[in-house]
CSV table of C-alpha atoms in Angstrom, one decimal:
chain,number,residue,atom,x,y,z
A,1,UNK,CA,-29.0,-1.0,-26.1
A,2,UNK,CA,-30.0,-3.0,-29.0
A,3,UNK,CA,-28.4,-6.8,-29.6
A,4,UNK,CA,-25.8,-8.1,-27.9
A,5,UNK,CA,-22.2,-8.8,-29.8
A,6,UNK,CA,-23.1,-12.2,-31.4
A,7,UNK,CA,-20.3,-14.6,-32.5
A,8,UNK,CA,-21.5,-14.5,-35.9
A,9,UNK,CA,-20.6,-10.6,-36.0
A,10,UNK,CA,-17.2,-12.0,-33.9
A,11,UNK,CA,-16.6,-14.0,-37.4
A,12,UNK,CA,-16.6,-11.1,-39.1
A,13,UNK,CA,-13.3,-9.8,-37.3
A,14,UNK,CA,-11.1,-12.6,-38.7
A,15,UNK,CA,-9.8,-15.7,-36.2
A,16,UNK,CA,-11.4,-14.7,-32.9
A,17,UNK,CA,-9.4,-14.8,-29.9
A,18,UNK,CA,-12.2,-15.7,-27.5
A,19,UNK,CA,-15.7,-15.2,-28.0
A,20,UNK,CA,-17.8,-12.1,-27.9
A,21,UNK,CA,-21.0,-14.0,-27.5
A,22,UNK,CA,-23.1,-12.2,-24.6
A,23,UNK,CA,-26.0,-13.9,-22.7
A,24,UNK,CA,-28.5,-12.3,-20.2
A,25,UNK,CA,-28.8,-14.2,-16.3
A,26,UNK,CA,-16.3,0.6,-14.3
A,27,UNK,CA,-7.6,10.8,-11.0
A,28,UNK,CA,-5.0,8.7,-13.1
A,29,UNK,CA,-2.4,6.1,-12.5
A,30,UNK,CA,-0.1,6.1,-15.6
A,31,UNK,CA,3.1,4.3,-16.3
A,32,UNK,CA,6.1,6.5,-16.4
A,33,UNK,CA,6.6,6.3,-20.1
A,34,UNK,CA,8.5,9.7,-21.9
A,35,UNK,CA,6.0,11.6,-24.2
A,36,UNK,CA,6.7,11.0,-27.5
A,37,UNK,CA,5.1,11.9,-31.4
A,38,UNK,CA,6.2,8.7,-33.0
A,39,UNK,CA,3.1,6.3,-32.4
A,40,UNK,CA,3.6,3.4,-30.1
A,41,UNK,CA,2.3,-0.1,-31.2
A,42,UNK,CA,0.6,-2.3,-29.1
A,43,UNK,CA,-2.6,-4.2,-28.0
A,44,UNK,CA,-5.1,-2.3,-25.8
A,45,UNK,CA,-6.6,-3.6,-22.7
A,46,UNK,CA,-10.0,-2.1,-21.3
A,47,UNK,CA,-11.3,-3.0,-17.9
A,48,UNK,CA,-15.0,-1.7,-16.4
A,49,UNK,CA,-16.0,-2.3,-12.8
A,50,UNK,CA,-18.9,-1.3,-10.6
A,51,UNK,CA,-17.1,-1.8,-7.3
A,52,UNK,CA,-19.1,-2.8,-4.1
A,53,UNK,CA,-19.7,-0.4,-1.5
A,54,UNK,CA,-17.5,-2.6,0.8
A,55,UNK,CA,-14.4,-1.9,-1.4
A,56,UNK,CA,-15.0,2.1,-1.9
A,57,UNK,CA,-12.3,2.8,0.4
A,58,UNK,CA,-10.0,0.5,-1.7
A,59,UNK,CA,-10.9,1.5,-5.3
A,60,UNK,CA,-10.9,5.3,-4.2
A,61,UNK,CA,-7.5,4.8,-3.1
A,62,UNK,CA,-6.7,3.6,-6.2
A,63,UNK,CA,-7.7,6.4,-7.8
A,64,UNK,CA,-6.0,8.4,-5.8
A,65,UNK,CA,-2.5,6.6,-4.9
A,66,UNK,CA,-2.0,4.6,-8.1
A,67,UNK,CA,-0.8,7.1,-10.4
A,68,UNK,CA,2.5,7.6,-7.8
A,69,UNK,CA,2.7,3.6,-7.6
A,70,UNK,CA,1.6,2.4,-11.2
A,71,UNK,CA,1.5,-1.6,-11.6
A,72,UNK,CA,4.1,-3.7,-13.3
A,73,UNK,CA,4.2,-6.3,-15.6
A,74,UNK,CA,6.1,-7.6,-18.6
A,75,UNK,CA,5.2,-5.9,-21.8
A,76,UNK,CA,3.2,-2.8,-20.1
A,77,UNK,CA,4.0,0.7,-21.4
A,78,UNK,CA,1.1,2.4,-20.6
A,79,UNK,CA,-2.0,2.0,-17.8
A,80,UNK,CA,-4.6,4.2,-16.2
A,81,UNK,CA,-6.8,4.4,-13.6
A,82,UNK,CA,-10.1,6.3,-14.1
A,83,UNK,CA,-13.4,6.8,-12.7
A,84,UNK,CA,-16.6,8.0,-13.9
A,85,UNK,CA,-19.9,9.8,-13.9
A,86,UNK,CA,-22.6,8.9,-11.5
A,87,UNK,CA,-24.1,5.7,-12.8
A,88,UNK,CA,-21.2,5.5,-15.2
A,89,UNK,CA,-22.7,8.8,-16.8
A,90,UNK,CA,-21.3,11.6,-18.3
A,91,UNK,CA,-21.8,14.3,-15.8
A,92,UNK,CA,-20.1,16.5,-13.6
A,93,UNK,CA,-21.4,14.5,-10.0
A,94,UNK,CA,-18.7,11.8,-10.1
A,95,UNK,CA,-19.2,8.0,-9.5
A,96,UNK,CA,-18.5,5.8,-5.9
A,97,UNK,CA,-18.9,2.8,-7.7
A,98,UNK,CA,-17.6,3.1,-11.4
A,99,UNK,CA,-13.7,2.8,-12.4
A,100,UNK,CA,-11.9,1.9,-15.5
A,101,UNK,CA,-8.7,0.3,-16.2
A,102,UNK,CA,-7.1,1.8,-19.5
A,103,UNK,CA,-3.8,-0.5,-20.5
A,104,UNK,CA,-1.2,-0.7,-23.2
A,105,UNK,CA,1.0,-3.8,-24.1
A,106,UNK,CA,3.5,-4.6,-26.4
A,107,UNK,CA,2.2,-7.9,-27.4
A,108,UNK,CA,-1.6,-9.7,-27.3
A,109,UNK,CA,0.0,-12.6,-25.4
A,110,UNK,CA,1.2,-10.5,-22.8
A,111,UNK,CA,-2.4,-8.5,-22.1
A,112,UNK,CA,-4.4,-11.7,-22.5
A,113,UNK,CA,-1.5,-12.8,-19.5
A,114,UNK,CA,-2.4,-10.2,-17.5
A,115,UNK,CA,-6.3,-10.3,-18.2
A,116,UNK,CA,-6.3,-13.7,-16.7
A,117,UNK,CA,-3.6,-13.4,-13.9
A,118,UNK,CA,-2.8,-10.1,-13.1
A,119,UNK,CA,-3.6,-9.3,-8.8
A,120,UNK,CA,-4.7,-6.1,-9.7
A,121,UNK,CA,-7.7,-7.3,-12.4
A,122,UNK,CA,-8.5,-10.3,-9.9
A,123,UNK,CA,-9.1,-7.9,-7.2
A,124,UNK,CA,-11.4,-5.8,-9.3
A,125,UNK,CA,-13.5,-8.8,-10.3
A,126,UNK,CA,-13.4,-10.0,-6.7
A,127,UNK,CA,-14.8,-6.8,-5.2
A,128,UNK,CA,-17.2,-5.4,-8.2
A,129,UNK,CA,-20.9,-6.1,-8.7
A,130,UNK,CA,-20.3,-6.6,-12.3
A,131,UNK,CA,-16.8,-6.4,-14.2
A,132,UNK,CA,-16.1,-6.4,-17.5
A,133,UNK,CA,-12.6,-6.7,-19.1
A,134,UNK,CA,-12.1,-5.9,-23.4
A,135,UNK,CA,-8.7,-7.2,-25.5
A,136,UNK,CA,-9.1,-4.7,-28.3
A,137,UNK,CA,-6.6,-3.9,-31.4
A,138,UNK,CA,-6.7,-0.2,-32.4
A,139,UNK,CA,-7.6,-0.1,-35.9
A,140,UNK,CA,-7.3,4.1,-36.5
A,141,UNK,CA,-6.2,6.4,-34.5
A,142,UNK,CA,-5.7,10.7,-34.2
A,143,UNK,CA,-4.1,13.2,-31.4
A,144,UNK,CA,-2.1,11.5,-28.2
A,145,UNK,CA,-2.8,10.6,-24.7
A,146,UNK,CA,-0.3,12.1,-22.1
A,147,UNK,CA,1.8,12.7,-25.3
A,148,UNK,CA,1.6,9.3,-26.6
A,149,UNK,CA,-0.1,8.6,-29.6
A,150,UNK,CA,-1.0,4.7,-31.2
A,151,UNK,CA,-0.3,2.9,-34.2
A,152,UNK,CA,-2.6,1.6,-35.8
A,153,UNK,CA,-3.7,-1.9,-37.7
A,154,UNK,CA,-5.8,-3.2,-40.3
A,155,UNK,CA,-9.1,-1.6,-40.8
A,156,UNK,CA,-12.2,-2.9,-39.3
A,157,UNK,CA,-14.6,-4.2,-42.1
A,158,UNK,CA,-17.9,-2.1,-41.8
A,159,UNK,CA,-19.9,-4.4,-41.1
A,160,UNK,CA,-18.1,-5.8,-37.7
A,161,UNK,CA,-18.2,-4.9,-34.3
A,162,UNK,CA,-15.7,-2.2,-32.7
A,163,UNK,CA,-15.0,0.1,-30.4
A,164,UNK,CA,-14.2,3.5,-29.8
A,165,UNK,CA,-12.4,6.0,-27.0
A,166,UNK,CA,-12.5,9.6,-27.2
A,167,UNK,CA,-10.9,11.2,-24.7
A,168,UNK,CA,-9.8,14.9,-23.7
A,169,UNK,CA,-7.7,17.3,-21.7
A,170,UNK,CA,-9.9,20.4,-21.2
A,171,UNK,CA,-8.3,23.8,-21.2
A,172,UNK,CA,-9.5,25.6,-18.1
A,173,UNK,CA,-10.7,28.5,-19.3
A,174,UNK,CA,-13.1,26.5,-21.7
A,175,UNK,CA,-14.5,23.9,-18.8
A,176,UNK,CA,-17.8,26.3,-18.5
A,177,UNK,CA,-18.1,25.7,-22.3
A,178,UNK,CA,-17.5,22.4,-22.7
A,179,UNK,CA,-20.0,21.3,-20.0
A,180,UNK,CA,-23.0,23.3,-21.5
A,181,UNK,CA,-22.3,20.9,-24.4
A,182,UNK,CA,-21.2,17.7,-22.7
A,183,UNK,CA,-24.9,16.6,-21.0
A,184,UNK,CA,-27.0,16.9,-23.8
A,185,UNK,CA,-24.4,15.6,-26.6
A,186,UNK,CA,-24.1,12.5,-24.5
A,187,UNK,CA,-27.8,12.4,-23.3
A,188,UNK,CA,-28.4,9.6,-25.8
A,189,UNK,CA,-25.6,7.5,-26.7
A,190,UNK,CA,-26.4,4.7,-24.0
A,191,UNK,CA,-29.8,4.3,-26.1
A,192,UNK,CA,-28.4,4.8,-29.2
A,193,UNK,CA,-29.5,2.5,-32.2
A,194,UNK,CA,-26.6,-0.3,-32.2
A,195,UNK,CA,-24.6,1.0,-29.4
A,196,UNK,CA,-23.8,-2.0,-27.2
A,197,UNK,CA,-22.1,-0.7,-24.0
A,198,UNK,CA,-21.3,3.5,-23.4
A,199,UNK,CA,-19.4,4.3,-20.5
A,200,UNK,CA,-18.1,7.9,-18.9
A,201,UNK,CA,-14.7,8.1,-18.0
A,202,UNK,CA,-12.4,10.4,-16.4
A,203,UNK,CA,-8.5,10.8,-14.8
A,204,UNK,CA,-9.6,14.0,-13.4
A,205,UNK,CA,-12.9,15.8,-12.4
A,206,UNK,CA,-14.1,18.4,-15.1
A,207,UNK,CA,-10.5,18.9,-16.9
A,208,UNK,CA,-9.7,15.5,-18.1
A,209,UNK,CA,-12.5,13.4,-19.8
A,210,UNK,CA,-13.4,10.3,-21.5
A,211,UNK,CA,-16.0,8.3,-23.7
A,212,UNK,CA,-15.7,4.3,-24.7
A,213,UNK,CA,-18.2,2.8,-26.4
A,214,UNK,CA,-19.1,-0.3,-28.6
A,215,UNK,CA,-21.1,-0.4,-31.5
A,216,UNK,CA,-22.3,-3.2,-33.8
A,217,UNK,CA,-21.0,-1.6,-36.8
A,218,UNK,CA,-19.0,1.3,-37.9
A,219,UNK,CA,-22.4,2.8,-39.5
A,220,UNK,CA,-24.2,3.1,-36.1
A,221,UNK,CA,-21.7,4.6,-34.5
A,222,UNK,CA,-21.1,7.8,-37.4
A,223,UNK,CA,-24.9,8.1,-37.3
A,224,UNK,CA,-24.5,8.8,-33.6
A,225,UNK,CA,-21.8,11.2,-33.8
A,226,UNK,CA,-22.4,12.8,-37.4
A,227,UNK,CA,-26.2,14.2,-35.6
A,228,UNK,CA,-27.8,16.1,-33.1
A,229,UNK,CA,-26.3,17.6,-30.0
A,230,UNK,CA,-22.9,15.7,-30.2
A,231,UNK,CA,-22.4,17.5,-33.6
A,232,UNK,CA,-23.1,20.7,-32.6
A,233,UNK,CA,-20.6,19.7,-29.4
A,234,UNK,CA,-17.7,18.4,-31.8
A,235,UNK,CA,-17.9,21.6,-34.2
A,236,UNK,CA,-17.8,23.8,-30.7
A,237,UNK,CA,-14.8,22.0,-29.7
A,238,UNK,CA,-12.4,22.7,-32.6
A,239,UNK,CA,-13.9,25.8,-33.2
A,240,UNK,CA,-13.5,27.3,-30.0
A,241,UNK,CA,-10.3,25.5,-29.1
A,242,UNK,CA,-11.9,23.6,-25.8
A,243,UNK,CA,-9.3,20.6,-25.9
A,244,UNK,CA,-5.0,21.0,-25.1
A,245,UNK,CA,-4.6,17.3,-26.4
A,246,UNK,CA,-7.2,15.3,-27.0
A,247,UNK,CA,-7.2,11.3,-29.1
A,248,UNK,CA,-9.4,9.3,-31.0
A,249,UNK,CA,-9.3,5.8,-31.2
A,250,UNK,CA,-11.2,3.2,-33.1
A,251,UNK,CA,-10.7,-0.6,-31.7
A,252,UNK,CA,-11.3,-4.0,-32.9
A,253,UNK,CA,-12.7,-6.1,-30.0
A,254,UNK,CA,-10.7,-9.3,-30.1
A,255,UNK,CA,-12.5,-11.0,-26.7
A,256,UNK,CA,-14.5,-9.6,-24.1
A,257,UNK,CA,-15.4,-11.6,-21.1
A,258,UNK,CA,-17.3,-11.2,-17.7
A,259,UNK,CA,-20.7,-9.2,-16.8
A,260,UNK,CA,-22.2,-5.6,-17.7
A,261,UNK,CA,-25.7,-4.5,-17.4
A,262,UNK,CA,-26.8,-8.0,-16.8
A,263,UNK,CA,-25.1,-9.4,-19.8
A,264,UNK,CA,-22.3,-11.8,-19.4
A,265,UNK,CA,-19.7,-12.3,-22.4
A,266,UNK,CA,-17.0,-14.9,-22.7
């Protein structure tokens, strides 16, 4: 997956808000919020567990139960609960082990609060193999989420680090399509030159997908996505209508701390 994050490419970001340095040794529960077209601000908050077999029973719950009793806490207006491909892949045989936590505060202060000392985060680390949790500050963003689209901040300079969510709801009648894209368009990002972590996500099985990813520079990333089989899969989308709502969104990592793929950061 090339280099890990260093803290010189941190730098680059502006004042860090913890480090990024890495070192070698992952169904929907949303907060009822009304859909809206006026972007919401706010700081993003990215969680990534690989859950031990001794807590399947509890994370699958999650998935299933936590969308009718979302968590609470001060400054959250948005939060879901998503699982993933086997092996934290992109294809249709879903995951036992990988979830995602997808939040929205109003303020950093309030998402770095809940990073540290929220039940629901010290569970996941407590009963994961690895866990992973990202601060991130969306820097552009296009379409909505459940109706709710982001506002956005500075641009990223294009030479630091940042990450990126794409994520779709599939109209039915163009699932069969988009899946005799999805495999091979995704087939390579994991390996992909200066992609850092790549992760499948999903609220719901076929209909209602996800990507995150992070990249070392805004250059690796568009050579990824500008070639190949994801091209061919992104002019197929709009040009055969596959996606209801789907979004966009390009982060700034501000601090990213635990363990993924054997790396730990913090």
């Amino acid at each position: 997956m090339g280099q890990p994050i260093t803290e010189a490419s941190q730098r680059k970001l502006g004042t860090p808000i913890a480090g990024l340095q890495a070192s070698t040794p992952g169904h929907i529960a949303s907060l009822s919020i009304a859909s809206t077209t006026n972007p919401i601000s706010g700081t993003a908050l990215l969680l990534l567990a690989r859950v031990r077999p001794a807590f399947w029973p509890w994370s699958w719950g999650r998935l299933a139960f936590s969308r009718w009793f979302p968590d609470q806490a001060p400054g959250l207006k948005f939060i879901k609960t998503l699982g993933s491909g086997r092996g934290g892949g992109f294809g249709l045989a879903p995951s036992a082990s990988y979830q995602g936590v997808f939040c929205l505060f109003d303020e950093l202060e309030q998402a770095q609060v809940f990073e540290a000392d929220s039940a629901l985060f010290n569970h996941y680390r407590q009963r994961s193999d690895e866990c992973v949790s990202m601060i991130l500050q969306p820097a552009s963003a296009r379409g909505s989420w459940d109706g709710v689209s982001l506002q956005t901040g500075p641009a990223i300079p294009s030479d630091a680090p940042l990450a990126a969510l794409t994520r779709a709801s599939i109209r039915p009648r163009a699932a069969a399509a988009f899946w005799r894209y999805a495999p091979a368009a995704q087939a390579g990002l994991a390996d992909a030159a200066g992609c850092e972590l790549a992760i499948g996500l999903g609220e719901a099985p076929l209909l209602r997908q996800a990507t995150f990813s992070l990249w070392q520079n805004a250059a690796a990333m568009d050579a990824y996505a500008r070639t190949g089989a994801h091209e061919q899969a992104i002019r197929a989308a709009w040009r055969h209508s596959f996606f209801s709502e789907s979004m966009f969104v390009r982060f700034a990592p501000l601090s990213m701390r635990g363990t993924w793929n054997g790396q730990w950061y913090g």
